[in-house]
Amino acid sequence: MTISDRVFDKIRKIIYEKTGLVIGIRDRDKLARFLSSRDIRPKSLEEEIEYDRKLLYDIIDVVTVNETFFFRHESQFEVLEGILKDLLKRVTERKIRIWSVGCSTGEEPYSIAITACRAHFGLYGSYDCESRFEIIANDISREALNKAKEAVYGGYSIRNLSREVLETFFQQEAPESYRVKDFVRRLVTFYLFSVTSDYDVKRYIGFNSCDCVFCRNVMIYFDDNSRRKALDNIYDALRSDGFLFLAPTETIRDISGDRFAIAITMGGIIYVVKR
Amino acid sequence: MNREKLLEDVKKLNKLPALPEVVYKIMLLKEEDCSLSALEGVISKDPVITAKLLKIANTVYFNPYGQSVTGLKRAIELIGVRNIFSVVLSIVVTNLFPIEAKTFYRELFWKHSFLCAFISKRLSRFVKGVSDDTAFTTGLLHDIGKLVFYSYFGDSYEKVVELTQKGIPSYLAEMRVFGVSHDEVGSVLLEVWGLPAEVVEAVRFHHTLTDSRNFSELTALVHVSNILTMLSSFSYNSGVLFVVLNDDPGWLRLKDYITDSDYEIHKIFDDVVYAIDIAEIAWSRE
């Protein structure tokens, strides 16, 4: 089966409107294969999506790439640990809140959770910090989120982890398979929504509520309009003096206006909210 | 040893090295708008410097097309006549202090200094009235006072290192232990060595820039470059987690010179990779 230009454009438009995601021309074959496996004629796709909401999420699973690993850009987590220690000392009347945007299969939010546990251990000698931290993670791929909730990892995704980290924060299930321990998992809550959706961000995250936001290698999949929307929502979600971590090669200088200040750290450049 | 005695010793170069002739010869040539062959004549008499220059000229930064450089003249050409003074100075000064102290990490010290020099030079292109080689020299020598401490006090500098590990900046830790800090000691040594007054001034105030009466652009530039070295692994972790540039007096002094400053910071971050490459070759142990 092939998809005509006109129909492909239409599908792109639907996905863009619902998720903010821009799919590329190289996703066309993948999409054609998927539709033929479901016996769906491309022309009737719009109708089918209206009828079967689940179909949209299946398509998203097909076109998003979900390959990541624990402690990607490791030095950023060293900086985070320092920031969290400082927050632990100062913030006692509420939970410290961190949002992992576009969390995919969960490696990033669990890396954040492990960092939180370490920061807590460094100050108080215990990993038990559920009453102090809250990590919220979102993604638009249902399949990725299911894997994240399962929290079982192996191979590529754990290549950065030392013996010590695996023993402390994971439980071995099979020779090459490790599950994140409960005390770490309890810190993270997963939601299915897009960072570009104002409505969902207000609903699940709220205003002025996050101390740190991680949005790494997410905006690279967006066009300018979606990037702007995403950054607006992140800015609203952050507290004053909150921190934004992007991937080292990403920049928001073209869309940030005067809302973020650059901070220099051992983990590269991070952004601090200006109020 | 008290503060006055130490500063007096530095002024008399007691226990401290003098700069070798070759540096002064290049410094003089530089003032007379020197030629390639004049430089070659002076430098070729020193085999150690010649060998290092060849190595540096063969790095990707100076030699992107990878044609192997074997002659000194070509090496000087690639590095650039304007840059030769600062590069030779960096090679010479590195070998001047034979420090044995356990707490002294020679490689880290020089890589940090070089990176600061590199970034200073990079920033100088935006700032009117600061020449790129002066910026480089100042960045390279900004911490030279630490070498004086190591030369005099060897292992007792350990106390300072201990304090910095608790998160106290090195210059404050030195004040606490010795009553004088590396920025002041360094500036006195550079004055004795005959470096330009603006360099001496910038080294003196690179930590306490608002104490400086005329607070020059060069001082601000070296101060900010020192902060930006945090972006590499060649930096001293003195308990500072992050520096918000817009809150830094040095950055505020420079910012207006740079049209798209956020963009330039990102560019510098990219260029640091080259600088690390050169630093590895120039200052690794071999």
Coordinates of C-alpha atoms in Angstrom, one line a residue:
Chain A
M1 CA 0.0 0.0 0.0
T2 CA 1.2 3.6 -0.6
I3 CA -0.1 6.8 0.7
S4 CA -0.7 9.7 -1.7
D5 CA 0.8 13.1 -1.0
R6 CA -2.5 14.6 -0.4
V7 CA -3.5 12.0 2.2
F8 CA -0.1 12.0 3.9
D9 CA -0.4 15.7 4.3
K10 CA -3.8 15.3 5.8
I11 CA -2.5 12.7 8.3
R12 CA 0.4 14.9 9.2
K13 CA -2.0 17.7 9.9
I14 CA -4.3 15.6 12.1
I15 CA -1.3 14.3 14.2
Y16 CA 0.1 17.8 14.4
E17 CA -3.1 19.3 15.6
K18 CA -3.6 16.6 18.2
T19 CA 0.0 16.3 19.5
G20 CA 2.2 19.1 18.2
L21 CA 4.4 16.5 16.6
V22 CA 5.7 17.1 13.1
I23 CA 6.2 13.8 11.3
G24 CA 8.7 13.5 8.5
I25 CA 8.5 12.1 5.0
R26 CA 10.6 9.1 6.2
D27 CA 7.7 8.1 8.5
R28 CA 5.5 7.6 5.4
D29 CA 6.6 4.0 4.8
K30 CA 6.3 3.1 8.4
L31 CA 2.8 4.5 8.5
A32 CA 1.8 2.8 5.2
R33 CA 2.9 -0.6 6.7
F34 CA 1.0 0.0 9.9
L35 CA -2.2 1.0 8.1
S36 CA -2.1 -2.0 5.9
S37 CA -1.5 -4.3 8.9
R38 CA -4.7 -2.8 10.4
D39 CA -6.5 -3.0 7.1
I40 CA -7.3 0.7 7.2
R41 CA -7.5 2.7 3.9
P42 CA -5.5 5.9 4.2
K43 CA -8.3 7.9 2.8
S44 CA -10.7 7.0 5.6
L45 CA -8.1 7.5 8.3
E46 CA -9.6 10.8 9.6
E47 CA -13.0 9.2 10.0
E48 CA -11.5 6.2 11.7
I49 CA -9.6 8.3 14.2
E50 CA -12.8 10.2 15.1
Y51 CA -14.5 6.9 15.6
D52 CA -11.6 5.1 17.4
R53 CA -9.5 7.5 19.5
K54 CA -7.1 4.6 20.4
L55 CA -6.0 4.5 16.7
L56 CA -4.4 7.9 17.0
Y57 CA -2.2 6.7 19.9
D58 CA -1.2 3.6 17.9
I59 CA -0.1 5.8 15.1
I60 CA 1.9 8.0 17.5
D61 CA 3.7 4.9 18.8
V62 CA 4.6 4.0 15.2
V63 CA 6.1 7.4 14.3
T64 CA 7.9 8.4 17.5
V65 CA 11.4 7.2 18.2
N66 CA 11.9 5.8 21.8
E67 CA 15.5 5.1 22.3
T68 CA 17.2 6.4 25.3
F69 CA 19.2 5.3 28.3
F70 CA 19.7 6.0 32.1
F71 CA 21.7 9.1 33.0
R72 CA 22.0 10.4 29.5
H73 CA 24.2 13.5 29.7
E74 CA 25.4 12.4 33.0
S75 CA 27.0 15.6 34.3
Q76 CA 23.6 17.2 34.3
F77 CA 22.5 14.8 37.0
E78 CA 25.5 15.8 39.1
V79 CA 24.3 19.4 38.9
L80 CA 20.7 18.3 39.7
E81 CA 21.9 16.5 42.8
G82 CA 23.5 19.7 44.1
I83 CA 20.3 21.6 43.3
L84 CA 18.1 19.1 45.0
K85 CA 20.3 19.0 48.1
D86 CA 19.9 22.8 48.3
L87 CA 16.2 22.5 47.9
L88 CA 15.9 19.8 50.5
K89 CA 17.4 22.1 53.0
R90 CA 15.2 25.1 52.1
V91 CA 11.9 23.6 51.1
T92 CA 10.0 21.8 53.9
E93 CA 6.4 22.9 53.7
R94 CA 5.7 21.2 50.3
K95 CA 7.0 18.5 48.0
I96 CA 9.9 19.3 45.6
R97 CA 8.4 18.9 42.2
I98 CA 10.3 17.9 39.0
W99 CA 8.7 17.4 35.6
S100 CA 10.2 15.1 33.0
V101 CA 8.8 16.2 29.6
G102 CA 8.6 13.6 26.8
C103 CA 9.8 10.9 29.2
S104 CA 9.5 8.1 26.6
T105 CA 10.1 4.7 28.2
G106 CA 11.0 6.2 31.6
E107 CA 14.8 6.2 31.8
E108 CA 14.9 9.9 32.4
P109 CA 12.3 10.2 35.2
Y110 CA 13.8 7.2 37.0
S111 CA 17.3 8.7 36.6
I112 CA 15.9 11.9 38.2
A113 CA 14.3 9.8 41.0
I114 CA 17.5 8.0 41.7
T115 CA 19.3 11.3 41.8
A116 CA 16.7 12.6 44.3
C117 CA 17.2 9.5 46.5
R118 CA 21.0 10.1 46.4
A119 CA 20.6 13.7 47.4
H120 CA 18.3 12.7 50.3
F121 CA 20.8 10.0 51.3
G122 CA 23.6 12.5 51.2
L123 CA 21.9 14.7 53.7
Y124 CA 19.9 12.4 55.9
G125 CA 21.4 8.9 55.4
S126 CA 18.2 7.4 54.0
Y127 CA 16.8 6.8 50.5
D128 CA 13.2 7.0 51.8
C129 CA 12.1 10.4 50.4
E130 CA 8.6 9.9 49.1
S131 CA 7.3 12.6 51.4
R132 CA 9.8 15.1 49.9
F133 CA 9.8 14.6 46.2
E134 CA 7.3 14.3 43.4
I135 CA 8.3 13.5 39.8
I136 CA 5.8 13.9 37.1
A137 CA 6.5 12.4 33.7
N138 CA 4.5 12.7 30.5
D139 CA 4.6 11.4 27.0
I140 CA 2.3 11.1 24.0
S141 CA 3.2 7.4 23.3
R142 CA 1.0 5.0 25.2
E143 CA 3.2 2.1 24.4
A144 CA 6.3 4.0 25.8
L145 CA 4.4 4.9 29.0
N146 CA 3.3 1.3 29.5
K147 CA 6.9 0.2 29.3
A148 CA 7.9 3.1 31.7
K149 CA 5.3 1.9 34.3
E150 CA 6.6 -1.6 34.1
A151 CA 10.1 -0.3 34.8
V152 CA 12.0 -3.3 33.5
Y153 CA 15.2 -2.5 31.6
G154 CA 18.2 -4.2 30.0
G155 CA 20.8 -3.9 27.3
Y156 CA 21.3 -0.5 25.8
S157 CA 19.3 1.5 28.3
I158 CA 21.3 0.4 31.4
R159 CA 24.7 0.7 29.8
N160 CA 25.7 3.7 31.8
L161 CA 24.8 2.1 35.2
S162 CA 27.5 1.0 37.6
R163 CA 27.2 -2.2 39.7
E164 CA 26.6 -0.1 42.7
V165 CA 23.7 1.7 41.2
L166 CA 22.1 -1.5 39.8
E167 CA 22.4 -3.1 43.2
T168 CA 21.0 -0.2 45.2
F169 CA 18.1 0.9 42.9
F170 CA 17.3 -2.1 40.8
Q171 CA 16.2 -5.7 41.4
Q172 CA 17.5 -8.3 39.0
E173 CA 14.7 -10.2 37.4
A174 CA 16.6 -12.2 34.7
P175 CA 20.3 -12.3 33.6
E176 CA 19.9 -9.2 31.5
S177 CA 16.8 -7.7 33.0
Y178 CA 16.5 -5.3 35.9
R179 CA 13.4 -3.7 37.5
V180 CA 13.5 -0.3 39.3
K181 CA 12.9 -0.8 43.0
D182 CA 9.6 0.2 44.5
F183 CA 11.0 3.1 46.6
V184 CA 12.2 4.7 43.4
R185 CA 9.2 4.0 41.3
R186 CA 6.8 5.5 43.9
L187 CA 8.4 8.9 43.3
V188 CA 7.3 9.0 39.7
T189 CA 3.8 9.4 38.2
F190 CA 3.2 9.0 34.5
Y191 CA 0.6 10.8 32.4
L192 CA -0.4 10.5 28.7
F193 CA -0.5 14.0 27.3
S194 CA 1.5 16.4 25.1
V195 CA 3.6 19.3 26.5
T196 CA 2.0 21.5 23.7
S197 CA -1.4 21.1 25.2
D198 CA -2.2 24.1 27.4
Y199 CA -5.3 22.3 28.8
D200 CA -3.4 19.1 29.8
V201 CA -0.4 21.0 31.2
K202 CA -2.7 23.1 33.4
R203 CA -4.6 20.0 34.5
Y204 CA -1.7 17.7 35.3
I205 CA 1.0 20.1 36.2
G206 CA -0.6 23.5 37.1
F207 CA 0.9 26.9 37.4
N208 CA 4.1 27.8 39.3
S209 CA 4.5 24.4 40.6
C210 CA 7.8 22.9 39.4
D211 CA 11.2 23.4 40.8
C212 CA 12.9 21.7 37.8
V213 CA 11.8 20.8 34.3
F214 CA 13.7 18.4 32.1
C215 CA 12.9 18.8 28.4
R216 CA 15.7 17.1 26.6
N217 CA 15.6 16.0 23.0
V218 CA 11.9 16.7 22.8
M219 CA 11.7 20.1 21.0
I220 CA 13.9 18.8 18.2
Y221 CA 10.8 16.9 17.0
F222 CA 8.7 20.1 17.0
D223 CA 8.3 23.0 14.5
D224 CA 8.6 26.6 15.7
N225 CA 5.0 26.9 16.6
S226 CA 5.0 23.8 18.8
R227 CA 8.3 24.8 20.3
R228 CA 6.8 28.1 21.4
K229 CA 3.8 26.5 22.8
A230 CA 5.9 23.9 24.7
L231 CA 8.1 26.6 26.1
D232 CA 5.2 28.8 27.2
N233 CA 3.7 25.9 29.0
I234 CA 7.0 25.0 30.7
Y235 CA 7.5 28.6 31.7
D236 CA 4.0 28.7 33.3
A237 CA 4.7 25.4 35.1
L238 CA 8.0 26.5 36.6
R239 CA 8.3 28.3 39.9
S240 CA 10.2 31.6 40.0
D241 CA 13.9 30.6 40.3
G242 CA 13.0 27.2 38.8
F243 CA 15.5 25.4 36.5
L244 CA 15.1 24.2 33.0
F245 CA 17.4 21.5 31.6
L246 CA 17.7 21.1 27.9
A247 CA 20.0 18.7 26.0
P248 CA 23.5 20.2 25.7
T249 CA 23.1 21.0 22.0
E250 CA 19.7 22.5 22.2
T251 CA 18.9 26.2 22.5
I252 CA 15.8 28.2 23.1
R253 CA 17.3 31.7 22.6
D254 CA 15.1 32.3 19.5
I255 CA 11.9 31.7 21.4
S256 CA 12.7 32.4 25.1
G257 CA 12.3 36.2 25.0
D258 CA 13.4 37.6 28.3
R259 CA 11.9 34.8 30.4
F260 CA 15.0 32.7 31.1
A261 CA 18.6 33.5 32.3
I262 CA 21.5 31.4 31.3
A263 CA 23.3 29.7 34.2
I264 CA 26.8 28.2 33.8
T265 CA 27.3 24.8 35.4
M266 CA 29.6 21.8 35.3
G267 CA 26.9 20.1 33.3
G268 CA 26.8 22.8 30.7
I269 CA 24.3 25.6 30.2
I270 CA 21.0 25.4 32.1
Y271 CA 18.2 28.0 32.3
V272 CA 16.8 29.8 35.3
V273 CA 13.4 31.4 35.3
K274 CA 13.5 35.2 35.5
R275 CA 10.4 36.8 37.2
Chain B
M1 CA 55.6 33.5 56.9
N2 CA 53.6 36.6 57.0
R3 CA 52.0 38.6 54.2
E4 CA 54.6 41.3 53.9
K5 CA 57.5 38.9 54.0
L6 CA 56.0 36.8 51.2
L7 CA 55.3 39.7 49.0
E8 CA 58.8 41.0 49.6
D9 CA 60.2 37.6 48.6
V10 CA 58.2 37.6 45.4
K11 CA 59.4 41.0 44.5
K12 CA 63.0 39.8 44.9
L13 CA 62.3 36.6 43.1
N14 CA 63.6 34.6 46.1
K15 CA 63.0 31.0 45.4
L16 CA 61.0 32.0 42.2
P17 CA 62.0 31.6 38.6
A18 CA 62.8 34.4 36.2
L19 CA 61.3 34.4 32.7
P20 CA 63.8 33.0 30.2
E21 CA 65.4 35.3 27.6
V22 CA 63.4 33.9 24.7
V23 CA 60.2 35.3 26.0
Y24 CA 61.6 38.8 26.3
K25 CA 63.1 38.5 22.8
I26 CA 59.7 37.6 21.3
M27 CA 58.1 40.4 23.4
L28 CA 60.5 42.9 21.8
L29 CA 60.0 41.5 18.3
K30 CA 56.3 41.8 18.9
E31 CA 56.6 45.5 19.5
E32 CA 58.5 46.0 16.3
D33 CA 55.9 44.2 14.1
C34 CA 58.0 41.1 13.7
S35 CA 58.6 39.0 10.6
L36 CA 58.2 35.3 10.3
S37 CA 61.9 34.6 9.8
A38 CA 62.9 36.8 12.7
L39 CA 60.6 34.8 15.0
E40 CA 61.9 31.6 13.5
G41 CA 65.5 32.7 14.2
V42 CA 64.8 33.3 17.9
I43 CA 62.6 30.3 18.6
S44 CA 64.7 27.7 16.7
K45 CA 67.5 28.1 19.3
D46 CA 65.2 26.4 21.8
P47 CA 64.5 22.8 20.9
V48 CA 61.9 22.2 23.6
I49 CA 59.7 25.1 22.5
T50 CA 60.2 24.2 18.8
A51 CA 59.0 20.6 19.4
K52 CA 55.9 21.8 21.4
L53 CA 55.0 24.4 18.7
L54 CA 55.1 21.6 16.1
K55 CA 52.8 19.5 18.1
I56 CA 50.4 22.4 18.7
A57 CA 50.4 23.4 15.0
N58 CA 49.4 19.8 14.2
T59 CA 46.1 20.0 16.2
V60 CA 42.8 20.1 14.4
Y61 CA 42.2 23.7 15.6
F62 CA 45.2 25.2 13.8
N63 CA 45.5 22.6 11.1
P64 CA 42.0 21.5 10.0
Y65 CA 43.1 19.8 6.8
G66 CA 45.5 17.5 8.5
Q67 CA 48.6 18.1 6.4
S68 CA 51.4 17.1 8.6
V69 CA 53.6 20.1 9.7
T70 CA 57.3 19.4 10.2
G71 CA 59.0 22.8 9.8
L72 CA 59.0 25.5 12.4
K73 CA 58.3 28.3 9.9
R74 CA 55.1 26.6 8.7
A75 CA 54.1 25.9 12.3
I76 CA 54.5 29.6 13.2
E77 CA 52.5 30.5 10.1
L78 CA 49.6 28.2 11.1
I79 CA 49.5 29.3 14.7
G80 CA 49.7 32.9 13.6
V81 CA 52.5 35.4 14.2
R82 CA 50.1 37.4 16.5
N83 CA 49.5 34.3 18.7
I84 CA 53.1 33.1 19.0
F85 CA 53.9 35.2 22.0
S86 CA 51.1 33.8 24.1
V87 CA 51.6 30.3 22.9
V88 CA 55.4 30.4 23.7
L89 CA 54.7 32.0 27.0
S90 CA 52.3 29.2 27.9
I91 CA 54.9 26.6 27.1
V92 CA 57.7 28.3 28.9
V93 CA 55.7 29.2 32.1
T94 CA 54.5 25.6 32.4
N95 CA 58.0 24.3 32.7
L96 CA 59.2 27.0 35.1
F97 CA 57.8 25.7 38.3
P98 CA 59.0 22.2 39.3
I99 CA 56.4 21.6 41.9
E100 CA 56.4 18.3 43.7
A101 CA 53.5 18.8 46.2
K102 CA 51.0 16.0 46.2
T103 CA 48.0 18.3 46.1
F104 CA 49.2 20.0 42.9
Y105 CA 47.6 18.7 39.8
R106 CA 49.9 20.0 37.1
E107 CA 47.7 19.0 34.1
L108 CA 44.5 20.3 35.6
F109 CA 46.2 23.6 36.5
W110 CA 47.5 24.3 33.0
K111 CA 44.5 23.0 31.2
H112 CA 42.3 25.2 33.3
S113 CA 44.6 28.2 32.6
F114 CA 44.7 27.5 28.9
L115 CA 41.0 27.2 28.6
C116 CA 40.5 30.4 30.5
A117 CA 43.0 32.0 28.0
F118 CA 41.2 30.5 25.0
I119 CA 37.8 31.8 26.2
S120 CA 39.3 35.2 27.1
K121 CA 40.7 35.5 23.6
R122 CA 37.4 34.4 22.1
L123 CA 35.4 37.0 24.1
S124 CA 38.0 39.8 23.4
R125 CA 36.9 40.0 19.7
F126 CA 33.7 41.7 21.0
V127 CA 35.2 44.1 23.4
K128 CA 36.7 47.3 22.0
G129 CA 40.1 48.2 23.3
V130 CA 41.1 44.7 24.4
S131 CA 43.6 43.0 22.1
D132 CA 43.3 39.2 21.6
D133 CA 46.8 38.4 22.7
T134 CA 46.6 40.5 25.8
A135 CA 43.4 38.7 26.7
F136 CA 45.0 35.3 26.1
T137 CA 48.1 36.2 28.2
T138 CA 45.9 37.4 31.1
G139 CA 43.7 34.3 31.0
L140 CA 46.7 32.1 30.9
L141 CA 48.4 33.7 33.9
H142 CA 45.4 34.6 36.0
D143 CA 46.1 31.8 38.6
I144 CA 49.9 32.0 38.5
G145 CA 49.9 33.1 42.2
K146 CA 48.9 29.6 43.1
L147 CA 52.2 28.3 41.8
V148 CA 54.0 30.8 44.1
F149 CA 52.1 29.3 47.0
Y150 CA 53.1 25.8 45.9
S151 CA 56.7 26.8 45.5
Y152 CA 56.9 28.3 49.0
F153 CA 54.6 26.2 51.0
G154 CA 54.5 22.9 49.2
D155 CA 52.4 20.5 51.1
S156 CA 51.0 23.0 53.6
Y157 CA 48.8 24.3 50.7
E158 CA 46.8 21.2 51.6
K159 CA 44.9 23.3 54.2
V160 CA 43.7 25.5 51.4
V161 CA 42.7 22.6 49.3
E162 CA 40.7 21.1 52.2
L163 CA 38.8 24.4 52.7
T164 CA 38.0 24.6 49.0
Q165 CA 36.6 21.1 49.1
K166 CA 34.2 22.4 51.8
G167 CA 32.9 24.9 49.3
I168 CA 35.1 28.0 50.2
P169 CA 36.5 29.8 47.1
S170 CA 40.3 29.4 46.8
Y171 CA 41.2 33.1 47.3
L172 CA 39.2 33.3 50.5
A173 CA 40.7 30.0 51.8
E174 CA 44.2 31.4 51.1
M175 CA 43.4 34.6 52.9
R176 CA 42.3 32.5 55.9
V177 CA 45.4 30.3 55.9
F178 CA 48.2 32.7 54.7
G179 CA 46.6 36.2 55.0
V180 CA 47.2 36.9 51.3
S181 CA 45.6 35.3 48.2
H182 CA 46.9 34.1 44.8
D183 CA 45.4 37.0 42.8
E184 CA 47.5 39.5 44.7
V185 CA 50.7 37.3 44.9
G186 CA 50.3 36.6 41.2
S187 CA 50.0 40.2 40.2
V188 CA 53.2 41.1 42.1
L189 CA 55.1 38.3 40.3
L190 CA 53.8 39.5 36.9
E191 CA 54.9 43.0 37.7
V192 CA 58.4 41.8 38.5
W193 CA 58.4 39.8 35.3
G194 CA 57.6 43.0 33.4
L195 CA 54.2 42.2 32.0
P196 CA 52.0 45.1 30.9
A197 CA 50.2 47.0 33.7
E198 CA 46.7 46.2 32.4
V199 CA 47.6 42.4 32.7
V200 CA 48.9 42.9 36.2
E201 CA 45.7 44.8 37.2
A202 CA 43.3 42.2 35.7
V203 CA 45.1 39.3 37.4
R204 CA 45.0 41.3 40.7
F205 CA 41.2 41.7 40.6
H206 CA 39.9 38.7 38.7
H207 CA 38.0 37.5 41.8
T208 CA 37.3 40.8 43.5
L209 CA 36.6 42.9 40.4
T210 CA 34.4 45.4 42.1
D211 CA 37.3 46.3 44.4
S212 CA 39.3 47.5 41.4
R213 CA 39.2 51.3 41.1
N214 CA 39.0 51.4 37.3
F215 CA 37.4 48.0 36.8
S216 CA 38.7 47.5 33.3
E217 CA 37.0 45.4 30.5
L218 CA 40.0 43.1 30.6
T219 CA 39.4 42.3 34.3
A220 CA 35.7 41.6 33.6
L221 CA 36.7 39.5 30.6
V222 CA 39.1 37.2 32.5
H223 CA 36.6 36.9 35.4
V224 CA 33.9 35.8 33.1
S225 CA 36.2 33.4 31.2
N226 CA 37.1 31.8 34.5
I227 CA 33.4 31.2 35.2
L228 CA 32.9 29.8 31.7
T229 CA 35.7 27.2 32.2
M230 CA 33.0 25.5 34.3
L231 CA 31.6 24.3 31.0
S232 CA 34.5 21.9 30.7
S233 CA 36.0 19.3 32.9
F234 CA 39.0 21.6 33.5
S235 CA 37.6 23.6 36.3
Y236 CA 37.9 23.7 40.0
N237 CA 34.9 22.5 41.8
S238 CA 34.7 24.9 44.7
G239 CA 31.2 24.2 45.8
V240 CA 29.6 26.6 43.3
L241 CA 26.8 24.8 41.6
F242 CA 25.9 27.4 39.0
V243 CA 26.5 31.0 38.2
V244 CA 23.6 33.0 36.7
L245 CA 25.4 35.2 34.2
N246 CA 23.0 38.1 34.5
D247 CA 23.7 38.4 38.2
D248 CA 27.5 38.5 37.6
P249 CA 29.1 42.0 37.7
G250 CA 31.7 41.0 35.2
W251 CA 29.2 39.7 32.7
L252 CA 27.1 42.9 33.1
R253 CA 30.2 44.9 32.2
L254 CA 30.7 42.9 29.0
K255 CA 27.2 42.1 27.9
D256 CA 26.4 45.4 26.1
Y257 CA 29.4 44.8 23.8
I258 CA 27.9 41.5 22.6
T259 CA 24.9 41.8 20.3
D260 CA 23.5 38.3 20.7
S261 CA 25.1 37.3 23.9
D262 CA 23.1 34.1 24.5
Y263 CA 24.1 32.9 21.1
E264 CA 27.7 33.7 21.6
I265 CA 27.7 31.7 24.9
H266 CA 26.5 28.7 23.0
K267 CA 29.1 29.2 20.4
I268 CA 31.8 29.4 23.0
F269 CA 30.4 26.2 24.5
D270 CA 30.9 24.5 21.1
D271 CA 34.4 25.9 20.7
V272 CA 35.5 24.7 24.1
V273 CA 35.8 21.2 22.5
Y274 CA 38.6 22.4 20.3
A275 CA 40.3 24.1 23.2
I276 CA 40.2 20.9 25.2
D277 CA 41.8 19.1 22.2
I278 CA 44.7 21.5 22.1
A279 CA 45.1 21.5 25.9
E280 CA 45.3 17.7 25.9
I281 CA 48.1 17.8 23.4
A282 CA 50.0 20.7 24.8
W283 CA 49.9 19.7 28.5
S284 CA 49.6 16.0 28.7
R285 CA 52.6 14.2 30.2
E286 CA 54.9 13.1 27.4

